[in-house]
């Protein structure tokens, strides 16, 4: 097992004594470093936004944490087995999916999460962009290495959408709908989207990057007209850390079940939350559009679309628009 990074260890010790001071000596002993090294770590934590009191002869006390998606914050008390056991946090990147994809190529471990406060070139599906204003939303990408054929990956995207739905419900009490396979809607407006990218051969996945964007405290000026945010829908500021943790925890469970082939209950929940089953839709894909009646989601997470001539097709991916 690798040692915890020093900042994380210091925070852990300070958090374990919320009302008391932790002496410099105790920190030095635990980390096996000098006093001046401890001081440097305290300064680096302060520069990340932590408020730490220093009192002569008594030590240090943590009095405030930043509402930033820092790895130290996300991993604190995160109840997962696999997802987020390694978190890399950034202030600004072009796209967390691109960073995670590069890490995937370099052999980074499964479950690694790349998170950023903002993105300059956030990517959406079908070549669109995902507006990612700094400090307002959750923008992260999860690296996975399932030993499965590429055909099973669309179901994974749907399960990621279900994780977002569960987390939003847990934190806000609002129940979002899933617009198969990867959009979350509140009052018919998009609050979250998922972009899954993978590196694969014909019958073997090398790795998958599940990129999730959630509009949390995003204001209308940043959103497209069909978009919304949790703040707009609830009327209140939502702290991003508990929401992000809840999402990672929900996905951790669903991903474990997915690998074990146990997805019946999750798919039933997706059907119940579906915004499109039983309606007429157009499906936009890379090579064109199709129109039909959304009959069901099958056991592999594919959409069953019935055309006017009665023929039913299994759709594995696409962007849906509800017609009537
Ligand atoms: C869509 O709805 O079209 C998908 C949006 C996906 C956005 C997320 S934000 C984090 C990750 N990084 C990206 O560049 N895109 C995804």
CSV table of C-alpha atoms and ligand atoms in Angstrom, one decimal:
chain,number,residue,atom,x,y,z
A,1,UNK,CA,0.0,0.0,0.0
A,2,UNK,CA,1.3,3.4,-0.8
A,3,UNK,CA,1.7,6.1,1.9
A,4,UNK,CA,-0.9,8.8,2.1
A,5,UNK,CA,0.3,12.2,0.7
A,6,UNK,CA,1.4,14.5,3.5
A,7,UNK,CA,-1.3,17.1,3.0
A,8,UNK,CA,-4.0,14.4,3.2
A,9,UNK,CA,-2.4,13.0,6.4
A,10,UNK,CA,-2.2,16.4,8.1
A,11,UNK,CA,-5.9,17.1,7.2
A,12,UNK,CA,-6.8,13.7,8.6
A,13,UNK,CA,-5.2,14.5,11.9
A,14,UNK,CA,-6.6,18.0,12.1
A,15,UNK,CA,-10.1,16.7,11.3
A,16,UNK,CA,-9.8,14.1,14.0
A,17,UNK,CA,-9.6,16.9,16.6
A,18,UNK,CA,-12.2,19.4,15.4
A,19,UNK,CA,-12.2,21.5,18.6
A,20,UNK,CA,-8.6,21.0,19.8
A,21,UNK,CA,-5.2,22.0,18.6
A,22,UNK,CA,-2.9,19.4,17.1
A,23,UNK,CA,0.7,20.0,18.2
A,24,UNK,CA,3.4,20.6,15.6
A,25,UNK,CA,5.3,17.9,17.4
A,26,UNK,CA,2.6,15.3,16.9
A,27,UNK,CA,2.4,16.2,13.2
A,28,UNK,CA,6.2,16.0,12.9
A,29,UNK,CA,6.2,12.5,14.5
A,30,UNK,CA,3.3,11.2,12.4
A,31,UNK,CA,4.8,12.4,9.1
A,32,UNK,CA,8.4,11.9,10.1
A,33,UNK,CA,9.4,15.3,8.9
A,34,UNK,CA,10.8,18.5,10.4
A,35,UNK,CA,8.8,21.5,11.8
A,36,UNK,CA,9.6,23.6,8.9
A,37,UNK,CA,8.3,20.9,6.5
A,38,UNK,CA,5.1,20.9,8.5
A,39,UNK,CA,4.8,24.6,8.2
A,40,UNK,CA,5.3,24.4,4.4
A,41,UNK,CA,2.4,21.9,4.2
A,42,UNK,CA,0.2,24.1,6.3
A,43,UNK,CA,0.9,27.0,4.0
A,44,UNK,CA,0.2,24.9,0.9
A,45,UNK,CA,-3.1,23.8,2.5
A,46,UNK,CA,-4.0,27.5,3.2
A,47,UNK,CA,-3.2,28.3,-0.4
A,48,UNK,CA,-5.8,25.7,-1.5
A,49,UNK,CA,-8.4,27.5,0.6
A,50,UNK,CA,-8.2,25.7,4.0
A,51,UNK,CA,-8.4,28.0,7.0
A,52,UNK,CA,-5.9,26.7,9.6
A,53,UNK,CA,-5.3,28.5,12.9
A,54,UNK,CA,-1.7,28.4,14.3
A,55,UNK,CA,-1.4,29.1,18.0
A,56,UNK,CA,2.1,29.3,19.6
A,57,UNK,CA,2.9,26.3,21.9
A,58,UNK,CA,-0.5,24.7,21.2
A,59,UNK,CA,-0.4,23.8,17.5
A,60,UNK,CA,-2.8,23.9,14.6
A,61,UNK,CA,-6.6,23.8,14.3
A,62,UNK,CA,-8.7,23.4,11.1
A,63,UNK,CA,-11.5,26.0,11.1
A,64,UNK,CA,-12.7,26.0,7.5
A,65,UNK,CA,-12.6,23.9,4.4
A,66,UNK,CA,-12.9,25.3,0.8
A,67,UNK,CA,-15.9,24.3,-1.3
A,68,UNK,CA,-13.6,23.1,-4.0
A,69,UNK,CA,-13.4,19.7,-5.6
A,70,UNK,CA,-9.9,19.1,-4.3
A,71,UNK,CA,-8.7,15.5,-4.1
A,72,UNK,CA,-8.3,16.0,-0.3
A,73,UNK,CA,-11.9,17.0,0.0
A,74,UNK,CA,-13.4,14.4,-2.3
A,75,UNK,CA,-11.5,11.5,-0.8
A,76,UNK,CA,-12.2,12.5,2.8
A,77,UNK,CA,-14.7,9.9,4.1
A,78,UNK,CA,-15.5,8.6,0.6
A,79,UNK,CA,-17.2,5.3,1.0
A,80,UNK,CA,-16.1,3.5,-2.2
A,81,UNK,CA,-14.2,0.3,-2.9
A,82,UNK,CA,-12.8,1.2,-6.3
A,83,UNK,CA,-14.0,4.5,-7.7
A,84,UNK,CA,-12.0,7.5,-6.5
A,85,UNK,CA,-9.4,5.6,-4.5
A,86,UNK,CA,-7.1,7.9,-6.6
A,87,UNK,CA,-8.3,11.4,-7.4
A,88,UNK,CA,-6.4,14.0,-9.4
A,89,UNK,CA,-7.8,17.5,-9.1
A,90,UNK,CA,-7.0,20.5,-11.2
A,91,UNK,CA,-7.9,24.1,-11.2
A,92,UNK,CA,-8.4,24.3,-15.0
A,93,UNK,CA,-7.9,21.8,-17.8
A,94,UNK,CA,-9.0,21.7,-21.4
A,95,UNK,CA,-11.1,18.6,-20.8
A,96,UNK,CA,-11.1,16.1,-17.9
A,97,UNK,CA,-11.9,13.4,-20.4
A,98,UNK,CA,-8.7,14.1,-22.3
A,99,UNK,CA,-6.6,14.1,-19.2
A,100,UNK,CA,-8.2,10.7,-18.1
A,101,UNK,CA,-7.7,9.3,-21.6
A,102,UNK,CA,-4.0,10.1,-21.5
A,103,UNK,CA,-3.8,8.5,-18.0
A,104,UNK,CA,-5.6,5.5,-19.4
A,105,UNK,CA,-2.9,5.1,-22.1
A,106,UNK,CA,-0.2,5.4,-19.5
A,107,UNK,CA,-1.7,2.6,-17.5
A,108,UNK,CA,-3.3,4.6,-14.6
A,109,UNK,CA,-5.2,2.4,-12.2
A,110,UNK,CA,-8.9,1.6,-12.6
A,111,UNK,CA,-11.2,3.9,-10.7
A,112,UNK,CA,-9.0,7.0,-11.0
A,113,UNK,CA,-11.0,10.1,-11.1
A,114,UNK,CA,-9.9,13.3,-12.8
A,115,UNK,CA,-11.7,16.4,-11.6
A,116,UNK,CA,-11.4,20.1,-12.4
A,117,UNK,CA,-12.8,23.3,-11.1
A,118,UNK,CA,-13.3,24.4,-14.7
A,119,UNK,CA,-12.7,23.4,-18.3
A,120,UNK,CA,-11.6,25.5,-21.2
A,121,UNK,CA,-12.7,23.0,-23.9
A,122,UNK,CA,-15.3,20.8,-22.1
A,123,UNK,CA,-16.5,18.2,-24.6
A,124,UNK,CA,-20.1,17.2,-25.2
A,125,UNK,CA,-21.4,14.4,-27.4
A,126,UNK,CA,-21.5,14.6,-31.2
A,127,UNK,CA,-18.7,17.2,-31.3
A,128,UNK,CA,-20.6,19.7,-29.1
A,129,UNK,CA,-19.0,21.6,-26.3
A,130,UNK,CA,-19.9,21.5,-22.6
A,131,UNK,CA,-19.7,24.9,-21.0
A,132,UNK,CA,-17.8,24.5,-17.8
A,133,UNK,CA,-17.5,27.8,-15.8
A,134,UNK,CA,-15.0,27.6,-12.9
A,135,UNK,CA,-16.3,26.6,-9.5
A,136,UNK,CA,-19.9,26.3,-10.6
A,137,UNK,CA,-20.4,22.7,-11.7
A,138,UNK,CA,-19.0,19.2,-11.3
A,139,UNK,CA,-16.7,18.2,-14.2
A,140,UNK,CA,-15.1,14.8,-13.8
A,141,UNK,CA,-14.0,11.7,-15.6
A,142,UNK,CA,-13.7,8.2,-14.3
A,143,UNK,CA,-11.2,5.8,-15.7
A,144,UNK,CA,-12.4,2.1,-15.9
A,145,UNK,CA,-10.9,-1.1,-17.2
A,146,UNK,CA,-13.7,-3.6,-17.5
A,147,UNK,CA,-12.8,-6.9,-19.0
A,148,UNK,CA,-15.8,-6.9,-21.3
A,149,UNK,CA,-16.5,-6.5,-25.0
A,150,UNK,CA,-17.2,-2.9,-26.4
A,151,UNK,CA,-20.9,-3.8,-26.9
A,152,UNK,CA,-21.4,-3.8,-23.2
A,153,UNK,CA,-20.3,-0.2,-22.7
A,154,UNK,CA,-23.6,1.6,-23.6
A,155,UNK,CA,-25.1,0.0,-20.5
A,156,UNK,CA,-22.3,1.5,-18.4
A,157,UNK,CA,-23.2,5.0,-19.6
A,158,UNK,CA,-26.8,4.4,-18.6
A,159,UNK,CA,-25.7,3.2,-15.2
A,160,UNK,CA,-23.5,6.4,-14.9
A,161,UNK,CA,-26.7,8.4,-15.6
A,162,UNK,CA,-28.5,6.4,-12.9
A,163,UNK,CA,-25.7,7.3,-10.4
A,164,UNK,CA,-26.2,11.0,-11.2
A,165,UNK,CA,-29.9,10.6,-10.7
A,166,UNK,CA,-29.5,8.9,-7.3
A,167,UNK,CA,-27.0,11.5,-6.1
A,168,UNK,CA,-29.2,14.4,-7.1
A,169,UNK,CA,-32.1,12.8,-5.4
A,170,UNK,CA,-30.1,12.1,-2.2
A,171,UNK,CA,-28.8,15.7,-2.0
A,172,UNK,CA,-31.6,17.8,-3.2
A,173,UNK,CA,-34.7,15.6,-2.9
A,174,UNK,CA,-35.5,16.3,-6.5
A,175,UNK,CA,-36.0,13.3,-8.8
A,176,UNK,CA,-34.4,13.8,-12.2
A,177,UNK,CA,-35.5,11.9,-15.3
A,178,UNK,CA,-33.1,10.0,-17.5
A,179,UNK,CA,-33.3,10.9,-21.2
A,180,UNK,CA,-31.8,7.6,-22.5
A,181,UNK,CA,-28.9,7.0,-22.4
A,182,UNK,CA,-26.9,9.9,-21.0
A,183,UNK,CA,-28.9,13.0,-20.1
A,184,UNK,CA,-30.5,14.0,-16.8
A,185,UNK,CA,-33.5,16.3,-16.9
A,186,UNK,CA,-35.2,18.4,-14.3
A,187,UNK,CA,-38.5,19.9,-15.4
A,188,UNK,CA,-37.7,18.9,-18.9
A,189,UNK,CA,-34.4,20.8,-18.9
A,190,UNK,CA,-30.9,19.2,-19.0
A,191,UNK,CA,-29.0,19.4,-15.7
A,192,UNK,CA,-26.3,16.8,-16.5
A,193,UNK,CA,-24.7,15.0,-19.4
A,194,UNK,CA,-22.3,12.1,-19.8
A,195,UNK,CA,-19.7,11.5,-22.5
A,196,UNK,CA,-18.2,8.0,-22.6
A,197,UNK,CA,-15.1,7.5,-24.6
A,198,UNK,CA,-13.2,4.2,-24.9
A,199,UNK,CA,-10.1,2.6,-26.3
A,200,UNK,CA,-10.9,-0.8,-27.6
A,201,UNK,CA,-10.3,-3.6,-30.1
A,202,UNK,CA,-13.1,-5.5,-31.9
A,203,UNK,CA,-13.9,-7.7,-28.9
A,204,UNK,CA,-11.9,-6.2,-26.0
A,205,UNK,CA,-12.0,-3.0,-24.1
A,206,UNK,CA,-8.6,-1.5,-23.1
A,207,UNK,CA,-10.1,1.2,-21.0
A,208,UNK,CA,-13.2,3.5,-20.8
A,209,UNK,CA,-13.5,7.1,-19.7
A,210,UNK,CA,-16.9,8.1,-18.3
A,211,UNK,CA,-17.0,11.9,-18.3
A,212,UNK,CA,-19.8,13.5,-16.2
A,213,UNK,CA,-20.8,17.1,-16.1
A,214,UNK,CA,-23.4,18.4,-13.7
A,215,UNK,CA,-24.7,22.0,-13.6
A,216,UNK,CA,-24.7,22.6,-9.9
A,217,UNK,CA,-24.6,26.3,-9.1
A,218,UNK,CA,-24.4,27.4,-12.7
A,219,UNK,CA,-26.4,30.6,-13.5
A,220,UNK,CA,-28.6,31.0,-16.5
A,221,UNK,CA,-26.1,33.2,-18.4
A,222,UNK,CA,-23.8,30.2,-18.8
A,223,UNK,CA,-26.5,27.7,-19.8
A,224,UNK,CA,-28.0,26.9,-23.2
A,225,UNK,CA,-31.8,27.6,-23.3
A,226,UNK,CA,-32.6,23.9,-22.8
A,227,UNK,CA,-30.3,23.7,-19.8
A,228,UNK,CA,-30.8,24.2,-16.1
A,229,UNK,CA,-28.9,23.8,-12.8
A,230,UNK,CA,-29.6,22.4,-9.4
A,231,UNK,CA,-29.4,26.0,-8.0
A,232,UNK,CA,-32.0,27.2,-10.5
A,233,UNK,CA,-34.3,24.3,-9.7
A,234,UNK,CA,-34.0,24.3,-5.9
A,235,UNK,CA,-33.5,28.1,-5.4
A,236,UNK,CA,-30.5,27.4,-3.1
A,237,UNK,CA,-26.7,27.0,-3.3
A,238,UNK,CA,-25.7,23.3,-3.4
A,239,UNK,CA,-22.3,22.3,-2.0
A,240,UNK,CA,-20.6,20.3,-4.7
A,241,UNK,CA,-18.5,18.0,-2.5
A,242,UNK,CA,-21.3,15.9,-0.9
A,243,UNK,CA,-23.0,15.7,-4.3
A,244,UNK,CA,-19.8,14.5,-6.0
A,245,UNK,CA,-19.1,12.0,-3.2
A,246,UNK,CA,-22.7,10.7,-3.4
A,247,UNK,CA,-22.3,10.2,-7.1
A,248,UNK,CA,-19.0,8.4,-6.9
A,249,UNK,CA,-20.5,6.1,-4.1
A,250,UNK,CA,-23.6,5.3,-6.2
A,251,UNK,CA,-21.4,4.6,-9.3
A,252,UNK,CA,-19.1,2.4,-7.2
A,253,UNK,CA,-22.0,0.1,-6.3
A,254,UNK,CA,-23.5,0.1,-9.8
A,255,UNK,CA,-20.2,-0.6,-11.4
A,256,UNK,CA,-19.4,-3.5,-9.1
A,257,UNK,CA,-22.8,-5.0,-9.9
A,258,UNK,CA,-22.3,-4.3,-13.6
A,259,UNK,CA,-19.1,-6.3,-13.7
A,260,UNK,CA,-20.9,-9.2,-11.9
A,261,UNK,CA,-23.7,-9.1,-14.4
A,262,UNK,CA,-26.3,-8.0,-11.8
A,263,UNK,CA,-28.1,-5.1,-13.5
A,264,UNK,CA,-31.8,-6.1,-13.6
A,265,UNK,CA,-32.8,-3.9,-10.7
A,266,UNK,CA,-30.8,-0.9,-11.9
A,267,UNK,CA,-32.3,-1.2,-15.4
A,268,UNK,CA,-35.8,-1.3,-13.9
A,269,UNK,CA,-35.0,1.9,-12.0
A,270,UNK,CA,-33.8,3.5,-15.3
A,271,UNK,CA,-37.1,2.5,-16.9
A,272,UNK,CA,-39.0,4.1,-14.1
A,273,UNK,CA,-37.0,7.3,-14.3
A,274,UNK,CA,-37.1,7.4,-18.1
A,275,UNK,CA,-38.2,10.6,-19.8
A,276,UNK,CA,-38.8,9.0,-23.1
A,277,UNK,CA,-40.3,5.5,-22.8
A,278,UNK,CA,-43.8,5.5,-24.3
A,279,UNK,CA,-43.2,8.6,-26.4
A,280,UNK,CA,-42.3,9.3,-30.0
A,281,UNK,CA,-38.7,10.4,-30.4
A,282,UNK,CA,-36.0,11.3,-33.0
A,283,UNK,CA,-32.6,9.7,-32.4
A,284,UNK,CA,-29.7,11.6,-33.8
A,285,UNK,CA,-26.6,9.5,-34.5
A,286,UNK,CA,-23.3,10.3,-36.2
A,287,UNK,CA,-24.7,9.1,-39.6
A,288,UNK,CA,-28.2,10.6,-39.4
A,289,UNK,CA,-31.6,10.7,-37.7
A,290,UNK,CA,-34.2,8.1,-37.0
A,291,UNK,CA,-37.8,8.6,-35.8
A,292,UNK,CA,-39.9,6.1,-33.9
A,293,UNK,CA,-41.7,5.1,-30.7
A,294,UNK,CA,-39.5,4.3,-27.6
A,295,UNK,CA,-40.9,1.0,-26.5
A,296,UNK,CA,-38.4,-0.2,-23.9
A,297,UNK,CA,-34.9,-0.5,-22.6
A,298,UNK,CA,-33.6,-4.0,-22.9
A,299,UNK,CA,-31.5,-6.1,-20.6
A,300,UNK,CA,-28.3,-4.7,-22.2
A,301,UNK,CA,-29.4,-1.1,-21.8
A,302,UNK,CA,-30.2,-0.7,-25.5
A,303,UNK,CA,-33.3,1.3,-26.5
A,304,UNK,CA,-36.0,-0.5,-28.5
A,305,UNK,CA,-37.3,1.8,-31.1
A,306,UNK,CA,-40.4,0.9,-33.1
A,307,UNK,CA,-40.9,2.5,-36.5
A,308,UNK,CA,-44.2,3.2,-38.2
A,309,UNK,CA,-43.9,0.0,-40.3
A,310,UNK,CA,-43.9,-2.0,-37.1
A,311,UNK,CA,-40.2,-3.0,-37.3
A,312,UNK,CA,-38.3,-2.6,-34.0
A,313,UNK,CA,-34.6,-1.8,-33.8
A,314,UNK,CA,-32.1,-1.9,-30.9
A,315,UNK,CA,-30.4,1.4,-30.6
A,316,UNK,CA,-27.1,1.5,-28.8
A,317,UNK,CA,-26.4,5.2,-28.7
A,318,UNK,CA,-27.7,8.5,-29.9
A,319,UNK,CA,-29.2,11.8,-28.9
A,320,UNK,CA,-32.9,11.8,-28.3
A,321,UNK,CA,-35.5,14.5,-28.8
A,322,UNK,CA,-39.0,13.9,-27.7
A,323,UNK,CA,-41.6,14.6,-30.3
A,324,UNK,CA,-45.0,14.0,-28.7
B,1,LIG,C1,-23.2,15.8,-23.3
B,1,LIG,O1,-24.3,15.9,-22.7
B,1,LIG,O2,-23.1,16.0,-24.5
B,1,LIG,C2,-22.0,15.2,-22.6
B,1,LIG,C3,-21.4,16.2,-21.6
B,1,LIG,C4,-20.3,15.7,-20.9
B,1,LIG,C5,-19.5,16.7,-20.1
B,1,LIG,C6,-18.5,16.2,-19.2
B,1,LIG,S1,-17.8,17.4,-18.1
B,1,LIG,C7,-16.5,16.3,-17.6
B,1,LIG,C8,-16.1,15.5,-18.9
B,1,LIG,N1,-15.1,16.3,-19.6
B,1,LIG,C9,-15.5,16.6,-20.8
B,1,LIG,O3,-14.8,17.3,-21.6
B,1,LIG,N2,-16.8,16.3,-21.0
B,1,LIG,C10,-17.3,15.5,-19.9
